[in-house]
């Protein structure tokens, strides 16, 4: 994901008192791929492609420019019973000739008979490396450059229950063109896959998703479990297992203002012959906000967070407070409450699209001796 200093240039919030101005600016950044067809047929969902400029700065990247976007759509023949499909797209290019392209998609077919979800990532963005372990010092920091192509489509069929989907998919993660500091920590430790790796595996997946809105849930559950087996026979460089889960619940605590209490618990566990790229990377713009992504690295990770989302009546503005904790482990059996790393923070929200309940979010997160800013489209979870 983009660095914490990422700045999304949605300047429409400065015009909050002028509702028509806000609508005009929103429309400037919104494209409707099937506009003419939707005007002819009122049963069609009017697809939206919402885009805006993105700029960021970090010492290891210099200035970066690009675009952040959300493509919201439904297949023809889908009505109110089918939730809106979401395909975010982030593209950046830096003055150091680095690039970042990412999409994490969730697509519902007609009447939600199938869910197609997954990730697409193509980048040569640098990473800061501090070593492997839960207590690595800040003084160990060094830059690690590499190219990465990751593709992970998962196909899930609705079975047994309205919101239960079962299926599987494949995951391909290729790391190449690595560059490390001579005589640096990576050169000394030489973790498996430091000079490149290819992970190829098959996954089984179970999803229970009863959220009423994918972009900004007001209620419901989201429970996802995936387990993947990776083989050299499929063209990979390593043989290992990867297990992940993501559990979320949303409480509607105020019908008047639509205030929401959201909670999340995630876990990631790897075993056997693991390349460095498949370790758990602690911290991001979604979980453990305040810590730089990859500040701590190990085989296993557990993290949880809770967020209160305050919506002001008859206003596009909102605010959030959040707190969480988590850690990385060589083995999750090493879990100790006293070792957990805390995070907390607050943020502002601006409702860009009232129909889809789509927010622009600005968060300021704090960790143990660190803090980060985040500004992007849609909620952290």
JSON list of N, CA, C and O in Angstrom, two decimals, residues 264-288:
[
{"chain": "A", "resi": 264, "resn": "UNK", "atom": "N", "xyz": [-12.56, -5.41, 14.47]},
{"chain": "A", "resi": 264, "resn": "UNK", "atom": "CA", "xyz": [-11.89, -6.32, 13.53]},
{"chain": "A", "resi": 264, "resn": "UNK", "atom": "C", "xyz": [-10.81, -7.11, 14.24]},
{"chain": "A", "resi": 264, "resn": "UNK", "atom": "O", "xyz": [-10.11, -6.60, 15.13]},
{"chain": "A", "resi": 265, "resn": "UNK", "atom": "N", "xyz": [-10.66, -8.37, 13.84]},
{"chain": "A", "resi": 265, "resn": "UNK", "atom": "CA", "xyz": [-9.57, -9.24, 14.30]},
{"chain": "A", "resi": 265, "resn": "UNK", "atom": "C", "xyz": [-9.01, -9.94, 13.08]},
{"chain": "A", "resi": 265, "resn": "UNK", "atom": "O", "xyz": [-9.76, -10.54, 12.30]},
{"chain": "A", "resi": 266, "resn": "UNK", "atom": "N", "xyz": [-7.70, -9.86, 12.86]},
{"chain": "A", "resi": 266, "resn": "UNK", "atom": "CA", "xyz": [-7.07, -10.53, 11.73]},
{"chain": "A", "resi": 266, "resn": "UNK", "atom": "C", "xyz": [-5.91, -11.40, 12.20]},
{"chain": "A", "resi": 266, "resn": "UNK", "atom": "O", "xyz": [-5.31, -11.16, 13.25]},
{"chain": "A", "resi": 267, "resn": "UNK", "atom": "N", "xyz": [-5.62, -12.42, 11.42]},
{"chain": "A", "resi": 267, "resn": "UNK", "atom": "CA", "xyz": [-4.49, -13.28, 11.69]},
{"chain": "A", "resi": 267, "resn": "UNK", "atom": "C", "xyz": [-3.86, -13.77, 10.41]},
{"chain": "A", "resi": 267, "resn": "UNK", "atom": "O", "xyz": [-4.54, -13.93, 9.38]},
{"chain": "A", "resi": 268, "resn": "UNK", "atom": "N", "xyz": [-2.57, -13.96, 10.44]},
{"chain": "A", "resi": 268, "resn": "UNK", "atom": "CA", "xyz": [-1.82, -14.47, 9.28]},
{"chain": "A", "resi": 268, "resn": "UNK", "atom": "C", "xyz": [-0.73, -15.41, 9.80]},
{"chain": "A", "resi": 268, "resn": "UNK", "atom": "O", "xyz": [0.02, -15.04, 10.72]},
{"chain": "A", "resi": 269, "resn": "UNK", "atom": "N", "xyz": [-0.65, -16.62, 9.22]},
{"chain": "A", "resi": 269, "resn": "UNK", "atom": "CA", "xyz": [0.26, -17.65, 9.74]},
{"chain": "A", "resi": 269, "resn": "UNK", "atom": "C", "xyz": [0.90, -18.40, 8.57]},
{"chain": "A", "resi": 269, "resn": "UNK", "atom": "O", "xyz": [0.19, -18.84, 7.65]},
{"chain": "A", "resi": 270, "resn": "UNK", "atom": "N", "xyz": [2.21, -18.52, 8.58]},
{"chain": "A", "resi": 270, "resn": "UNK", "atom": "CA", "xyz": [2.93, -19.24, 7.53]},
{"chain": "A", "resi": 270, "resn": "UNK", "atom": "C", "xyz": [3.80, -20.32, 8.16]},
{"chain": "A", "resi": 270, "resn": "UNK", "atom": "O", "xyz": [4.31, -20.15, 9.28]},
{"chain": "A", "resi": 271, "resn": "UNK", "atom": "N", "xyz": [4.00, -21.41, 7.42]},
{"chain": "A", "resi": 271, "resn": "UNK", "atom": "CA", "xyz": [4.80, -22.53, 7.91]},
{"chain": "A", "resi": 271, "resn": "UNK", "atom": "C", "xyz": [5.62, -23.14, 6.78]},
{"chain": "A", "resi": 271, "resn": "UNK", "atom": "O", "xyz": [5.32, -22.96, 5.61]},
{"chain": "A", "resi": 272, "resn": "UNK", "atom": "N", "xyz": [6.67, -23.83, 7.17]},
{"chain": "A", "resi": 272, "resn": "UNK", "atom": "CA", "xyz": [7.59, -24.56, 6.29]},
{"chain": "A", "resi": 272, "resn": "UNK", "atom": "C", "xyz": [8.59, -23.62, 5.64]},
{"chain": "A", "resi": 272, "resn": "UNK", "atom": "O", "xyz": [9.05, -22.66, 6.27]},
{"chain": "A", "resi": 273, "resn": "UNK", "atom": "N", "xyz": [8.89, -23.81, 4.38]},
{"chain": "A", "resi": 273, "resn": "UNK", "atom": "CA", "xyz": [9.99, -23.13, 3.68]},
{"chain": "A", "resi": 273, "resn": "UNK", "atom": "C", "xyz": [9.50, -21.79, 3.14]},
{"chain": "A", "resi": 273, "resn": "UNK", "atom": "O", "xyz": [9.12, -21.68, 1.98]},
{"chain": "A", "resi": 274, "resn": "UNK", "atom": "N", "xyz": [9.55, -20.73, 3.97]},
{"chain": "A", "resi": 274, "resn": "UNK", "atom": "CA", "xyz": [8.90, -19.46, 3.65]},
{"chain": "A", "resi": 274, "resn": "UNK", "atom": "C", "xyz": [9.90, -18.46, 3.09]},
{"chain": "A", "resi": 274, "resn": "UNK", "atom": "O", "xyz": [10.91, -18.17, 3.73]},
{"chain": "A", "resi": 275, "resn": "UNK", "atom": "N", "xyz": [9.62, -17.86, 1.93]},
{"chain": "A", "resi": 275, "resn": "UNK", "atom": "CA", "xyz": [10.46, -16.76, 1.45]},
{"chain": "A", "resi": 275, "resn": "UNK", "atom": "C", "xyz": [10.14, -15.48, 2.21]},
{"chain": "A", "resi": 275, "resn": "UNK", "atom": "O", "xyz": [9.04, -15.33, 2.77]},
{"chain": "A", "resi": 276, "resn": "UNK", "atom": "N", "xyz": [11.05, -14.55, 2.21]},
{"chain": "A", "resi": 276, "resn": "UNK", "atom": "CA", "xyz": [10.88, -13.30, 2.96]},
{"chain": "A", "resi": 276, "resn": "UNK", "atom": "C", "xyz": [9.60, -12.57, 2.58]},
{"chain": "A", "resi": 276, "resn": "UNK", "atom": "O", "xyz": [8.92, -11.99, 3.44]},
{"chain": "A", "resi": 277, "resn": "UNK", "atom": "N", "xyz": [9.23, -12.59, 1.31]},
{"chain": "A", "resi": 277, "resn": "UNK", "atom": "CA", "xyz": [8.05, -11.84, 0.86]},
{"chain": "A", "resi": 277, "resn": "UNK", "atom": "C", "xyz": [6.74, -12.36, 1.43]},
{"chain": "A", "resi": 277, "resn": "UNK", "atom": "O", "xyz": [5.72, -11.67, 1.37]},
{"chain": "A", "resi": 278, "resn": "UNK", "atom": "N", "xyz": [6.74, -13.57, 2.01]},
{"chain": "A", "resi": 278, "resn": "UNK", "atom": "CA", "xyz": [5.51, -14.15, 2.54]},
{"chain": "A", "resi": 278, "resn": "UNK", "atom": "C", "xyz": [5.42, -14.04, 4.06]},
{"chain": "A", "resi": 278, "resn": "UNK", "atom": "O", "xyz": [4.47, -14.56, 4.65]},
{"chain": "A", "resi": 279, "resn": "UNK", "atom": "N", "xyz": [6.37, -13.40, 4.68]},
{"chain": "A", "resi": 279, "resn": "UNK", "atom": "CA", "xyz": [6.26, -13.15, 6.12]},
{"chain": "A", "resi": 279, "resn": "UNK", "atom": "C", "xyz": [5.14, -12.15, 6.38]},
{"chain": "A", "resi": 279, "resn": "UNK", "atom": "O", "xyz": [4.66, -11.45, 5.46]},
{"chain": "A", "resi": 280, "resn": "UNK", "atom": "N", "xyz": [4.69, -12.08, 7.61]},
{"chain": "A", "resi": 280, "resn": "UNK", "atom": "CA", "xyz": [3.67, -11.10, 8.00]},
{"chain": "A", "resi": 280, "resn": "UNK", "atom": "C", "xyz": [4.34, -9.75, 8.22]},
{"chain": "A", "resi": 280, "resn": "UNK", "atom": "O", "xyz": [5.33, -9.65, 8.96]},
{"chain": "A", "resi": 281, "resn": "UNK", "atom": "N", "xyz": [3.78, -8.69, 7.60]},
{"chain": "A", "resi": 281, "resn": "UNK", "atom": "CA", "xyz": [4.32, -7.34, 7.72]},
{"chain": "A", "resi": 281, "resn": "UNK", "atom": "C", "xyz": [3.38, -6.51, 8.59]},
{"chain": "A", "resi": 281, "resn": "UNK", "atom": "O", "xyz": [2.23, -6.27, 8.22]},
{"chain": "A", "resi": 282, "resn": "UNK", "atom": "N", "xyz": [3.88, -6.07, 9.71]},
{"chain": "A", "resi": 282, "resn": "UNK", "atom": "CA", "xyz": [3.09, -5.38, 10.74]},
{"chain": "A", "resi": 282, "resn": "UNK", "atom": "C", "xyz": [2.94, -3.90, 10.40]},
{"chain": "A", "resi": 282, "resn": "UNK", "atom": "O", "xyz": [3.93, -3.23, 10.11]},
{"chain": "A", "resi": 283, "resn": "UNK", "atom": "N", "xyz": [1.69, -3.40, 10.43]},
{"chain": "A", "resi": 283, "resn": "UNK", "atom": "CA", "xyz": [1.43, -1.99, 10.19]},
{"chain": "A", "resi": 283, "resn": "UNK", "atom": "C", "xyz": [0.98, -1.72, 8.77]},
{"chain": "A", "resi": 283, "resn": "UNK", "atom": "O", "xyz": [1.52, -2.28, 7.82]},
{"chain": "A", "resi": 284, "resn": "UNK", "atom": "N", "xyz": [-0.03, -0.85, 8.62]},
{"chain": "A", "resi": 284, "resn": "UNK", "atom": "CA", "xyz": [-0.50, -0.44, 7.29]},
{"chain": "A", "resi": 284, "resn": "UNK", "atom": "C", "xyz": [-1.52, 0.66, 7.46]},
{"chain": "A", "resi": 284, "resn": "UNK", "atom": "O", "xyz": [-1.80, 1.10, 8.58]},
{"chain": "A", "resi": 285, "resn": "UNK", "atom": "N", "xyz": [-2.13, 1.08, 6.35]},
{"chain": "A", "resi": 285, "resn": "UNK", "atom": "CA", "xyz": [-3.18, 2.10, 6.41]},
{"chain": "A", "resi": 285, "resn": "UNK", "atom": "C", "xyz": [-4.52, 1.49, 6.78]},
{"chain": "A", "resi": 285, "resn": "UNK", "atom": "O", "xyz": [-5.48, 2.22, 6.99]},
{"chain": "A", "resi": 286, "resn": "UNK", "atom": "N", "xyz": [-4.60, 0.15, 6.89]},
{"chain": "A", "resi": 286, "resn": "UNK", "atom": "CA", "xyz": [-5.84, -0.52, 7.25]},
{"chain": "A", "resi": 286, "resn": "UNK", "atom": "C", "xyz": [-5.83, -1.07, 8.67]},
{"chain": "A", "resi": 286, "resn": "UNK", "atom": "O", "xyz": [-6.85, -1.03, 9.36]},
{"chain": "A", "resi": 287, "resn": "UNK", "atom": "N", "xyz": [-4.71, -1.64, 9.11]},
{"chain": "A", "resi": 287, "resn": "UNK", "atom": "CA", "xyz": [-4.63, -2.27, 10.43]},
{"chain": "A", "resi": 287, "resn": "UNK", "atom": "C", "xyz": [-3.34, -1.82, 11.10]},
{"chain": "A", "resi": 287, "resn": "UNK", "atom": "O", "xyz": [-2.31, -1.67, 10.45]},
{"chain": "A", "resi": 288, "resn": "UNK", "atom": "N", "xyz": [-3.40, -1.55, 12.42]},
{"chain": "A", "resi": 288, "resn": "UNK", "atom": "CA", "xyz": [-2.27, -1.02, 13.18]},
{"chain": "A", "resi": 288, "resn": "UNK", "atom": "C", "xyz": [-1.77, 0.30, 12.58]},
{"chain": "A", "resi": 288, "resn": "UNK", "atom": "O", "xyz": [-0.57, 0.51, 12.37]}
]
